[in-house]
PDB file of C-alpha atoms in Angstrom:
ATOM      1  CA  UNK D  82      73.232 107.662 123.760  1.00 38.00           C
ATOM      2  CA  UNK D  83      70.449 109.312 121.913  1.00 39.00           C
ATOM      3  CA  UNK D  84      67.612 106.936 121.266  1.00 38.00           C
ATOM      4  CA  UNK D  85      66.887 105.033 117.475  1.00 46.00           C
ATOM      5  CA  UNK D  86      64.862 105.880 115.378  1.00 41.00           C
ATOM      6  CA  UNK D  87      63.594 109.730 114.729  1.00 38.00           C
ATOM      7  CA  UNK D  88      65.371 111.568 112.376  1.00 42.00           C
ATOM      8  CA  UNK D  89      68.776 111.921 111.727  1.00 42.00           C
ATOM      9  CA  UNK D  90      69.262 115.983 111.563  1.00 41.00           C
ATOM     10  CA  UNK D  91      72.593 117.082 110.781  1.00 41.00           C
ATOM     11  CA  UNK D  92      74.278 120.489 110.413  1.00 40.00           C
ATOM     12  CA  UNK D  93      73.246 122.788 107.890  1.00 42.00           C
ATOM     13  CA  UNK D  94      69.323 122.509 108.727  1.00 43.00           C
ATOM     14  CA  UNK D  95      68.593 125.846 107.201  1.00 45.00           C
ATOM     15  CA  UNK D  96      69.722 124.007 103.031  1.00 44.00           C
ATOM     16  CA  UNK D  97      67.333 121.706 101.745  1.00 61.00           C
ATOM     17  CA  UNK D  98      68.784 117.808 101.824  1.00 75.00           C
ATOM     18  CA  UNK D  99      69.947 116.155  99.031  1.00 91.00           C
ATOM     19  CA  UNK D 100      69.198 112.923  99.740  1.00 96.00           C
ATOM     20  CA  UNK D 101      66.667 111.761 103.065  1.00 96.00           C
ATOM     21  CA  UNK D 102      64.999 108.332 103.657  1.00 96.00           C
ATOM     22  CA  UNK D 103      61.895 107.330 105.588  1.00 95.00           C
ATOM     23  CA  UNK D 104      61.064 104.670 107.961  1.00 97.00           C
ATOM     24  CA  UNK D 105      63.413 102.068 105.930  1.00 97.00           C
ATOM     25  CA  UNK D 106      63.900  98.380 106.583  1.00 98.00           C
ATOM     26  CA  UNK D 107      66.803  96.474 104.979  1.00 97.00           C
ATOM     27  CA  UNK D 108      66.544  93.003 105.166  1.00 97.00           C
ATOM     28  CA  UNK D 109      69.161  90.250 103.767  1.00 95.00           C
ATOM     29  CA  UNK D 110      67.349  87.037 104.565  1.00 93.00           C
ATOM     30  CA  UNK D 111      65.443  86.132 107.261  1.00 94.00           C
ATOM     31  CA  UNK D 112      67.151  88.566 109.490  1.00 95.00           C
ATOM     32  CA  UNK D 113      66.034  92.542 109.513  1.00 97.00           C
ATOM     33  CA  UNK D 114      69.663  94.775 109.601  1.00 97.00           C
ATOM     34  CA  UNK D 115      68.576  97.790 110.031  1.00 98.00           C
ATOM     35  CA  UNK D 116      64.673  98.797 111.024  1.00 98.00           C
ATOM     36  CA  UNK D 117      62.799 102.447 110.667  1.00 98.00           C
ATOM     37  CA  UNK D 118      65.674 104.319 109.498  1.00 98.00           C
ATOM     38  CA  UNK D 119      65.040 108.111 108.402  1.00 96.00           C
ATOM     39  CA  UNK D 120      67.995 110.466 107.471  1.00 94.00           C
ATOM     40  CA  UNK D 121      68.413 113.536 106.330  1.00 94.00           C
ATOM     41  CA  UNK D 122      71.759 114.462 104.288  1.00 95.00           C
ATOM     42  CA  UNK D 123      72.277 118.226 103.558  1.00 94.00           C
ATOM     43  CA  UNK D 124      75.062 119.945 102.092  1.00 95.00           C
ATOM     44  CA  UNK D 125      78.552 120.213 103.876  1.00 95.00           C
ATOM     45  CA  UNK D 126      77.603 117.062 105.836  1.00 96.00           C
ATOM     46  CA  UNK D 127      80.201 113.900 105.925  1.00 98.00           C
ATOM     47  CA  UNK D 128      78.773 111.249 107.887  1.00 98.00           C
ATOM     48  CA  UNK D 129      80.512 108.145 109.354  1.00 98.00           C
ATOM     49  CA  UNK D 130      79.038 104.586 108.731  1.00 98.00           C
ATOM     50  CA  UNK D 131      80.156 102.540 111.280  1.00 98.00           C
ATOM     51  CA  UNK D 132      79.467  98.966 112.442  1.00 97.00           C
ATOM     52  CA  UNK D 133      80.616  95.053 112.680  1.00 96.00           C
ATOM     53  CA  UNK D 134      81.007  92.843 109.737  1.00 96.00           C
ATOM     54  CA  UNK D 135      77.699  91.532 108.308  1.00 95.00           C
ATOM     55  CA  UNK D 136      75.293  94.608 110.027  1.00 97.00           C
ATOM     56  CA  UNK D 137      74.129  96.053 106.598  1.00 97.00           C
ATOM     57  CA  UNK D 138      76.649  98.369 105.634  1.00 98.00           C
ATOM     58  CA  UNK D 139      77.184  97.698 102.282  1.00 97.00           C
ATOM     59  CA  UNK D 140      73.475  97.085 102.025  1.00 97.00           C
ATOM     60  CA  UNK D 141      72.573 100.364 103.237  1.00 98.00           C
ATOM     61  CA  UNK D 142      74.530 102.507 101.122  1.00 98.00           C
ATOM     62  CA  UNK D 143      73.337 100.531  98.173  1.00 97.00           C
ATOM     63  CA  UNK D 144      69.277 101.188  99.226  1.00 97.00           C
ATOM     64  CA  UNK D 145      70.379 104.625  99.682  1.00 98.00           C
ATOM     65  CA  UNK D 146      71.564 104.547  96.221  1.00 97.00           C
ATOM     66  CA  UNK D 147      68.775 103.363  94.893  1.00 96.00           C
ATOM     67  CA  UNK D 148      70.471  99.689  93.535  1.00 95.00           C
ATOM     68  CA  UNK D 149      67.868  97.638  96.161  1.00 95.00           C
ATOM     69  CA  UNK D 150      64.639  98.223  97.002  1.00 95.00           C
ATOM     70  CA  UNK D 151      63.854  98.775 100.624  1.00 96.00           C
ATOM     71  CA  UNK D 152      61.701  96.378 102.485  1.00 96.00           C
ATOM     72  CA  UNK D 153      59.773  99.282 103.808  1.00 97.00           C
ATOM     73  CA  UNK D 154      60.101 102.904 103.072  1.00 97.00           C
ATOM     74  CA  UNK D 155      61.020 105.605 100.553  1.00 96.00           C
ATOM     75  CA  UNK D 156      64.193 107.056  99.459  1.00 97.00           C
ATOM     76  CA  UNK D 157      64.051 110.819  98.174  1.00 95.00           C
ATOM     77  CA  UNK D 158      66.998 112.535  95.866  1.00 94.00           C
ATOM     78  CA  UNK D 159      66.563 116.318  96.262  1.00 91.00           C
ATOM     79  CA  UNK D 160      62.747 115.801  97.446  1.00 90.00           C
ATOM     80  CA  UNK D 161      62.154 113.029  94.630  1.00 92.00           C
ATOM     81  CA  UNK D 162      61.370 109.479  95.266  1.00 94.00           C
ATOM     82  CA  UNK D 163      64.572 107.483  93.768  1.00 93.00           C
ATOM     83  CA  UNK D 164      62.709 104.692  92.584  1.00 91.00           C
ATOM     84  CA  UNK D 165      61.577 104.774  89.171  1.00 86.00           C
ATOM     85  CA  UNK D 166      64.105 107.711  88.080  1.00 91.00           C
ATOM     86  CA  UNK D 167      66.683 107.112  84.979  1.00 91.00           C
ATOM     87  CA  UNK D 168      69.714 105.600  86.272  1.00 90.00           C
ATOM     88  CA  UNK D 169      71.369 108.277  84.086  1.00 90.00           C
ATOM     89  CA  UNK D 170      69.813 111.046  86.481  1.00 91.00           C
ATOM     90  CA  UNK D 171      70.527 110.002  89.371  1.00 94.00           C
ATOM     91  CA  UNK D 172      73.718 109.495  88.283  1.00 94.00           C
ATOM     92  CA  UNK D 173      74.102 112.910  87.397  1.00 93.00           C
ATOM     93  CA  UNK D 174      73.565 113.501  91.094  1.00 95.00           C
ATOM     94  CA  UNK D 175      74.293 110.445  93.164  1.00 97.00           C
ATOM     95  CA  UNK D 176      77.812 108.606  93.017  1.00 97.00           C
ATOM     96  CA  UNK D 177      78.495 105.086  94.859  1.00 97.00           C
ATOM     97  CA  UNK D 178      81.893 103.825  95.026  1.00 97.00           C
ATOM     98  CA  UNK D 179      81.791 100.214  95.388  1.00 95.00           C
ATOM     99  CA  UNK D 180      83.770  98.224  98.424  1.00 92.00           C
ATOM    100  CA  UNK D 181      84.900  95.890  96.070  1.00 85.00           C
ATOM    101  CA  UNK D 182      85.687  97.661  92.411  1.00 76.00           C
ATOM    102  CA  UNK D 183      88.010  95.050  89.989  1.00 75.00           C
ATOM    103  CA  UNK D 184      89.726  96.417  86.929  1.00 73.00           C
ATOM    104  CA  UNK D 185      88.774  93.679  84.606  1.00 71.00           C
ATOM    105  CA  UNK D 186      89.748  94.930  81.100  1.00 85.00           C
ATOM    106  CA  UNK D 187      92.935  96.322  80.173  1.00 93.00           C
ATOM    107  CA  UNK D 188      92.420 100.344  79.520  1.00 95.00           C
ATOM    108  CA  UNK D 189      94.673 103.505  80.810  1.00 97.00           C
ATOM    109  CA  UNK D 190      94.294 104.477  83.886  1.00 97.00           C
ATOM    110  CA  UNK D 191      92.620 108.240  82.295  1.00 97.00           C
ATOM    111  CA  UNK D 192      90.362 106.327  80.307  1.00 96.00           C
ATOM    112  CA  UNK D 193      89.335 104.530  83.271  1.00 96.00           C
ATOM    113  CA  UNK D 194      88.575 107.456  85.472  1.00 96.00           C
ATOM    114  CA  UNK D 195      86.856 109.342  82.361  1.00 96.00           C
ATOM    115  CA  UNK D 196      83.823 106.467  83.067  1.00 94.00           C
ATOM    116  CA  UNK D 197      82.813 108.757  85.550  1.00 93.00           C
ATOM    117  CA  UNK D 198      81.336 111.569  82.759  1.00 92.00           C
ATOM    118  CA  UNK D 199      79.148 109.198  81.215  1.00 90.00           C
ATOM    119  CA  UNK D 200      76.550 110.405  83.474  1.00 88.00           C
ATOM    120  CA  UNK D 201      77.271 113.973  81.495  1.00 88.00           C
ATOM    121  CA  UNK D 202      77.556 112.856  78.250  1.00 83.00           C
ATOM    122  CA  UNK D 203      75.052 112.063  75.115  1.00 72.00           C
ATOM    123  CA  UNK D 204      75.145 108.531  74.334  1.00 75.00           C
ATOM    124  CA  UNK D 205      77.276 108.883  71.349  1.00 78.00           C
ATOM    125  CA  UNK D 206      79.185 111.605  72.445  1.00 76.00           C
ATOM    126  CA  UNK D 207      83.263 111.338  73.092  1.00 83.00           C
ATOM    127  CA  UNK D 208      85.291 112.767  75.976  1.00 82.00           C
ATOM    128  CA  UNK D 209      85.956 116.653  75.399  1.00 84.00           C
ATOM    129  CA  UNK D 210      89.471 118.707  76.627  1.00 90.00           C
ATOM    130  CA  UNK D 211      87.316 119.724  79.822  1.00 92.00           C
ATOM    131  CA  UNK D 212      86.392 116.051  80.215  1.00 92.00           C
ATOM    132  CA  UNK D 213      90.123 115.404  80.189  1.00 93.00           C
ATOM    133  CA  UNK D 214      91.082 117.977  81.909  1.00 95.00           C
ATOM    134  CA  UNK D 215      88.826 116.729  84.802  1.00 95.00           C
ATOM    135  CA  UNK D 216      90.346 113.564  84.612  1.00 96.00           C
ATOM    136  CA  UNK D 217      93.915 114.534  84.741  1.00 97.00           C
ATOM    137  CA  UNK D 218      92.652 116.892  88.231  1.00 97.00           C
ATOM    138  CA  UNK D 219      90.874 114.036  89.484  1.00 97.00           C
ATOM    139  CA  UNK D 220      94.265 111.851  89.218  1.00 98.00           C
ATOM    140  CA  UNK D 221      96.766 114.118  90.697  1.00 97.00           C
ATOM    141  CA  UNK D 222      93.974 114.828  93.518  1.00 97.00           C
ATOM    142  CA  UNK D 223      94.222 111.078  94.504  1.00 98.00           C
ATOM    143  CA  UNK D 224      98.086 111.147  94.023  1.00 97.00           C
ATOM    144  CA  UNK D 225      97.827 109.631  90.916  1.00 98.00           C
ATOM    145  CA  UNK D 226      99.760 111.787  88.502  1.00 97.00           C
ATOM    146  CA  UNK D 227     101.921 110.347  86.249  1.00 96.00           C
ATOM    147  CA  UNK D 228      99.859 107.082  85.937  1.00 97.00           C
ATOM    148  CA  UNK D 229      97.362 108.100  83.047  1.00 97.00           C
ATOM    149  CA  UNK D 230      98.457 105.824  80.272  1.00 97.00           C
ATOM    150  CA  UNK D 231      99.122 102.999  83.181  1.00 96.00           C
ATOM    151  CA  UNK D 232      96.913  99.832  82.284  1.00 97.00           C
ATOM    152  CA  UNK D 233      94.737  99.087  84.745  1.00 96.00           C
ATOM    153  CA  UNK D 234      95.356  95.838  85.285  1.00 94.00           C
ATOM    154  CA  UNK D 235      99.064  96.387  86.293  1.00 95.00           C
ATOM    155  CA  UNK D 236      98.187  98.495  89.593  1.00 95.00           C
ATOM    156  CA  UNK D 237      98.376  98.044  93.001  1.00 95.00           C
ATOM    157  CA  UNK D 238      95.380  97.248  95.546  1.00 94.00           C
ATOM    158  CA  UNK D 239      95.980 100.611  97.024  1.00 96.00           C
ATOM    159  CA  UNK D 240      96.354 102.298  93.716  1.00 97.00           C
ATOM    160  CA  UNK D 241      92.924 101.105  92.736  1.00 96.00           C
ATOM    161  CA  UNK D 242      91.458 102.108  95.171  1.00 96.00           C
ATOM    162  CA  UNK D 243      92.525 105.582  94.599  1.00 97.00           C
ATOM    163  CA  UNK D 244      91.876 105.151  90.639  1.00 97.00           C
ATOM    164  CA  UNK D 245      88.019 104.432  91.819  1.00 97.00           C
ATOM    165  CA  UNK D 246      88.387 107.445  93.996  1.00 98.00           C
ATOM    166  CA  UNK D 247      89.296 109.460  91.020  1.00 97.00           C
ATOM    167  CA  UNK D 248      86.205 108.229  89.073  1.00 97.00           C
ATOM    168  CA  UNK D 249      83.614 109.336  91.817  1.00 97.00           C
ATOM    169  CA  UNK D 250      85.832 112.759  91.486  1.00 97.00           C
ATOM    170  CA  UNK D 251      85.163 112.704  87.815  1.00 97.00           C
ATOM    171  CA  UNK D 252      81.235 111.818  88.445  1.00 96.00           C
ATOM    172  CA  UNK D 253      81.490 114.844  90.366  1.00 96.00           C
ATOM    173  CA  UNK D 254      77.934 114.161  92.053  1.00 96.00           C
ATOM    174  CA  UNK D 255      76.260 116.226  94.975  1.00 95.00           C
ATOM    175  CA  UNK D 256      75.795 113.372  96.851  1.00 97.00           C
ATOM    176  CA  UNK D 257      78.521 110.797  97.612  1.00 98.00           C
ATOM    177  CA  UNK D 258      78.356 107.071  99.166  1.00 98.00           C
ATOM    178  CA  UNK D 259      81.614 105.675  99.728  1.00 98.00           C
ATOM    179  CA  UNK D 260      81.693 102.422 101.079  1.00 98.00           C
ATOM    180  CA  UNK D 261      85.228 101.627 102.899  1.00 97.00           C
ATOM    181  CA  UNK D 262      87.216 103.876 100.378  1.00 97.00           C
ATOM    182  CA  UNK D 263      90.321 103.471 102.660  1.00 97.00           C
ATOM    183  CA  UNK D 264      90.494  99.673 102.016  1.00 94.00           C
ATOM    184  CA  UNK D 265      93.687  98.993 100.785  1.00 95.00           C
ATOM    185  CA  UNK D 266      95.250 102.280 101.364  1.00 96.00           C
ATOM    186  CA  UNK D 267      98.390 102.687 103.403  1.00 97.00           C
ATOM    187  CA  UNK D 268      98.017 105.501 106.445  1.00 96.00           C
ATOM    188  CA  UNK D 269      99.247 108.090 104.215  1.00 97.00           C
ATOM    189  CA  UNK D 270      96.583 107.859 101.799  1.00 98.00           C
ATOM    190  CA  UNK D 271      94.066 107.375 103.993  1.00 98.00           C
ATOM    191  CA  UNK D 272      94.429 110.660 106.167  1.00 97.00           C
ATOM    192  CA  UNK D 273      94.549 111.747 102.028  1.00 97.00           C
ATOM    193  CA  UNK D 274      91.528 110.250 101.184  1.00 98.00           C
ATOM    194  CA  UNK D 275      89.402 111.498 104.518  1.00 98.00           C
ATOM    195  CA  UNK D 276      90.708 114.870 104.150  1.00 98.00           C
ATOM    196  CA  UNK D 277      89.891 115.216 100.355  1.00 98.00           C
ATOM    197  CA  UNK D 278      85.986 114.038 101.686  1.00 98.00           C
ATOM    198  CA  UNK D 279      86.120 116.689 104.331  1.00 98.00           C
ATOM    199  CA  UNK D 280      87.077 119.277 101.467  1.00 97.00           C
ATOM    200  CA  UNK D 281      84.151 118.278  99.076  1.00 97.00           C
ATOM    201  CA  UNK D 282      82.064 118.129 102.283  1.00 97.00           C
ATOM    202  CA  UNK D 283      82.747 121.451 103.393  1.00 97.00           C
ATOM    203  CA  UNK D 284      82.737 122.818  99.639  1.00 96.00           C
ATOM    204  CA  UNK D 285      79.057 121.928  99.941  1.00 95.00           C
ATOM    205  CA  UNK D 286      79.145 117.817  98.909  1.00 96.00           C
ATOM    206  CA  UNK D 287      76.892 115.530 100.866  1.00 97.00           C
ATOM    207  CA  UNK D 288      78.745 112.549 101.811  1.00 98.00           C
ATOM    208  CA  UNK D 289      78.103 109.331 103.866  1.00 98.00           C
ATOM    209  CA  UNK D 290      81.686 107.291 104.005  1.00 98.00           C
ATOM    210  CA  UNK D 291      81.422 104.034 105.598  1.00 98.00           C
ATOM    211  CA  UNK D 292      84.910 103.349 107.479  1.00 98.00           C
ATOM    212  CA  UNK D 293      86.222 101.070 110.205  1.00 95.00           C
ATOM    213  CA  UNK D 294      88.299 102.899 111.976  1.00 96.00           C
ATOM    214  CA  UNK D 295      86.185 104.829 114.899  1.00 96.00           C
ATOM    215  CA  UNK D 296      89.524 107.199 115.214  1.00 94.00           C
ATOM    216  CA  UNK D 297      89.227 108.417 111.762  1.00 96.00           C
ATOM    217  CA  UNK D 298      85.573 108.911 111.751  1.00 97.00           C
ATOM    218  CA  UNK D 299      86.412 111.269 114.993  1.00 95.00           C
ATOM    219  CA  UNK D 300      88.909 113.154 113.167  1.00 94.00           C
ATOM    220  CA  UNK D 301      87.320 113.850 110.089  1.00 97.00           C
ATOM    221  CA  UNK D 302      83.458 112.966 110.501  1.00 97.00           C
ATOM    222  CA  UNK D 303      81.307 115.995 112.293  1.00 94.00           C
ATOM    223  CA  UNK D 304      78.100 112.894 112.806  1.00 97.00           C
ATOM    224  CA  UNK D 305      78.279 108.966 112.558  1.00 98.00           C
ATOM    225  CA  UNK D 306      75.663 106.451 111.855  1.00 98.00           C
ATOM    226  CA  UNK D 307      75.821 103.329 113.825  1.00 98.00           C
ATOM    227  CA  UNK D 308      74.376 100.228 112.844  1.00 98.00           C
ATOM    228  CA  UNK D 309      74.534  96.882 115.253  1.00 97.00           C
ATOM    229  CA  UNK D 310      72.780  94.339 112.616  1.00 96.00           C
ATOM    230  CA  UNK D 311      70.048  93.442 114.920  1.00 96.00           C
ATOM    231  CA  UNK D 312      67.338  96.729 113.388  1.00 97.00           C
ATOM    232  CA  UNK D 313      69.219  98.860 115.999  1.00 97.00           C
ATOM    233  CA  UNK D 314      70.518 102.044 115.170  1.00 97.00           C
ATOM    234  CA  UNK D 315      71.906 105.023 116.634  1.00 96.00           C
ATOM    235  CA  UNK D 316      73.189 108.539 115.160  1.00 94.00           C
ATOM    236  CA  UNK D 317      74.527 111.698 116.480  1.00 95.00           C
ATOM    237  CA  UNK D 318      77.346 113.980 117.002  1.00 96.00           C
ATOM    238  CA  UNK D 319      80.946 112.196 116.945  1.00 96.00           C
ATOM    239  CA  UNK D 320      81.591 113.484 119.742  1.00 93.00           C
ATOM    240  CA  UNK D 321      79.208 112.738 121.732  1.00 95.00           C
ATOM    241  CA  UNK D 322      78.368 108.961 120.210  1.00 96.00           C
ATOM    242  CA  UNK D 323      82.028 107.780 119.652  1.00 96.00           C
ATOM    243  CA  UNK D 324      82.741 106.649 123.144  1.00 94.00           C
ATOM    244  CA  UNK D 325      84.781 103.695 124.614  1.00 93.00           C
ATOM    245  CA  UNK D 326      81.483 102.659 125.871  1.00 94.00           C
ATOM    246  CA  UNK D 327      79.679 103.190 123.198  1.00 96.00           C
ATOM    247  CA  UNK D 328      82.389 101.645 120.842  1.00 95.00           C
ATOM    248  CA  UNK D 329      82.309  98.413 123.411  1.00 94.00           C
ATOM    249  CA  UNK D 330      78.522  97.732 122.963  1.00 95.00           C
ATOM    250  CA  UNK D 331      79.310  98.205 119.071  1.00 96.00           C
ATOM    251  CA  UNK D 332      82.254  96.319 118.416  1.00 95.00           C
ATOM    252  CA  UNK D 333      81.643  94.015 121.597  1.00 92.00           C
ATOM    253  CA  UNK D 334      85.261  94.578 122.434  1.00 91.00           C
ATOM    254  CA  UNK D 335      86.689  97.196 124.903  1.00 91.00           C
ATOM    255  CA  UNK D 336      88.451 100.769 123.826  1.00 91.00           C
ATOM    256  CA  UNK D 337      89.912 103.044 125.693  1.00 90.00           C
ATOM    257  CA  UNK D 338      90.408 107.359 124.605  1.00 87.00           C
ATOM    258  CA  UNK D 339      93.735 108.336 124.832  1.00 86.00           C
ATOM    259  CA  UNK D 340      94.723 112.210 124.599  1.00 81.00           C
ATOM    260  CA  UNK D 341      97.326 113.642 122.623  1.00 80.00           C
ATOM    261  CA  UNK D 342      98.155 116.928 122.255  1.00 80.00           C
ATOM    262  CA  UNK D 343      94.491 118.342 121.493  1.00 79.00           C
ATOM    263  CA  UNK D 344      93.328 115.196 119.864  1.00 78.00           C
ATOM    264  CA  UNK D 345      91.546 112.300 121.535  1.00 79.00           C
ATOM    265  CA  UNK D 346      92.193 109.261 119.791  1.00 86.00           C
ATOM    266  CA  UNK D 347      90.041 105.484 120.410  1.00 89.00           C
ATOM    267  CA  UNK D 348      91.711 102.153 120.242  1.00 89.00           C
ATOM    268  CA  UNK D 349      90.386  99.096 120.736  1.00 90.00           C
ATOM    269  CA  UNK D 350      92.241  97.578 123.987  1.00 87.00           C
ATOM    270  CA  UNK D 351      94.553  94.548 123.914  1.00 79.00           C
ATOM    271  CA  UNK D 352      94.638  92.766 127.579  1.00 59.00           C
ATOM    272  CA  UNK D 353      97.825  91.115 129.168  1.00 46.00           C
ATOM    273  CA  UNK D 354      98.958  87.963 127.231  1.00 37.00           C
ATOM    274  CA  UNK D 355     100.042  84.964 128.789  1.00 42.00           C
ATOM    275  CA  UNK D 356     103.534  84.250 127.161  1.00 47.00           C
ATOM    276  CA  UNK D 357     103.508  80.057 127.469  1.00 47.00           C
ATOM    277  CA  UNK D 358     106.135  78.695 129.769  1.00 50.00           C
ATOM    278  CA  UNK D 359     109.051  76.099 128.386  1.00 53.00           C
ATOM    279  CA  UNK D 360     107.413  73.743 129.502  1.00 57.00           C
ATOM    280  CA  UNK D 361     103.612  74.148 127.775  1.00 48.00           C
ATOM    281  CA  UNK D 362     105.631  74.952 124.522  1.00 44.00           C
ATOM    282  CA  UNK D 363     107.066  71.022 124.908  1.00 49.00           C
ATOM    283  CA  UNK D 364     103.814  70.111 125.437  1.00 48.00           C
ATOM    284  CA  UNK D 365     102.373  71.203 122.351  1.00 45.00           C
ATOM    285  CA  UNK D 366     105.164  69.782 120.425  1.00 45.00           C
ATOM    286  CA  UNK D 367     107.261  73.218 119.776  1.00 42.00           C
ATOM    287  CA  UNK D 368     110.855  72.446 119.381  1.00 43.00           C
ATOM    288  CA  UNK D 369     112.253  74.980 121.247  1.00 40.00           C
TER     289      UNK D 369
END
């Protein structure tokens, strides 16, 4: 496994990056998640975030996005320290979608996806036909057609999910952080929503996508981040990183590759279970 800490150098090192960090410590607490951290994100890259509960995920992604300050180090947006520039700008540029997004108010489900322009708009200025026309694309991208005057409130987990989707595809930023945008979705929509991120990423979006489902970040992911909560991390080629051995001193459970066809696929492994005899179910007080 390559070693921590240097930088992370993805494809496309000839195009400047659009976003890079420096040396950067995130701490929650008393406990450091992730320590000395430098990236580099260039265009046509989509990068897998991958880890454990409670390593810094979430946290990450927001330091990259400028929404927390770093306990150490500097995050650049096309070669310009984030902090201190207009939320509006880096808006313009940088797009977050949340892991947890809640439709509070009741609006349409266009209107709701049109937040994403406000980035591109004056402050008093209205929604144009292009704006609109965006939005309706956006929608039908995230198989959402047909639900534009839908309130909000009425949708499904799943269909949120996809609605906050749409907004990030309204944003339209160069960079994207997505943190678990597959929460929620059922397998169709997720293979819909990774492929849609490969097709911005190879159309020349950079993307980090935090999942957590190693098999998925194989498929679709060219490089993965790993963080283990403890300041450790490591980075690299899927291929090479997303091992059963690798996934094991991760997830600190076993997987095993399987092969089909041309794909490799990881699972975590389930051992034997001990089915309880008649007996041991009287025991415990089962009626049976």
């Amino acid at each position: 496994m390559p070693a921590a800490g240097g930088t992370l150098r993805l494809p496309n090192p000839d195009l400047k990056h659009m976003l890079d960090c420096e040396q950067l410590d995130i701490i929650a607490g008393s406990r450091t998640l992730v320590r000395g951290l430098s990236l580099e994100l260039n265009p046509g890259n989509l990068v897998a975030l991958l880890g454990p509960n409670g390593v810094g995920k979430s946290l990450t992604l927001a330091t990259l996005a400028g929404l927390r300050a770093p306990a150490r180090g500097q995050v650049r947006l096309a070669g310009r320290p984030l902090a201190g520039q207009r939320r509006r700008r880096i808006a313009r540029h940088l797009g977050l979608m949340l892991q947890v997004q809640e439709e509070v108010f009741p609006q349409p489900v266009l209107d709701a996806a049109l937040l994403g322009r406000h980035a591109h708009l004056g402050l008093w200025q209205q929604e144009g036909p292009t704006d609109r026309e965006l939005g309706h694309a956006a929608l039908r991208r995230v198989d959402l057609q047909g639900f534009e005057n839908r309130d909000v409130t009425t949708l499904s987990g799943g269909e949120a999910r996809r609605l906050a989707m749409a907004r990030l595809l309204v944003q339209d930023p160069n960079v994207m952080l997505l943190d678990e945008p597959t929460n929620h979705l059922d397998p169709l929509h997720q293979i819909g929503t990774l492929r849609l991120l490969r097709e911005l990423a190879d159309a020349g979006k950079a993307i980090i996508v935090c999942l957590h489902d190693p098999a998925l970040a194989a498929r679709f992911a060219r490089s993965v981040l790993l963080l283990y909560g403890d300041g450790r991390w490591h980075q690299g080629p899927s291929a090479e990183l997303l091992t059963p051995a690798n996934l094991q001193s991760l997830y600190g459970t076993p997987w095993i590759g399987l092969r089909h066809g041309h794909e490799d696929i990881l699972v975590p492994a389930i051992g034997p279970v001990a089915c309880p005899t008649p007996e041991e179910l009287r025991v415990a007080g089962d009626p049976r």
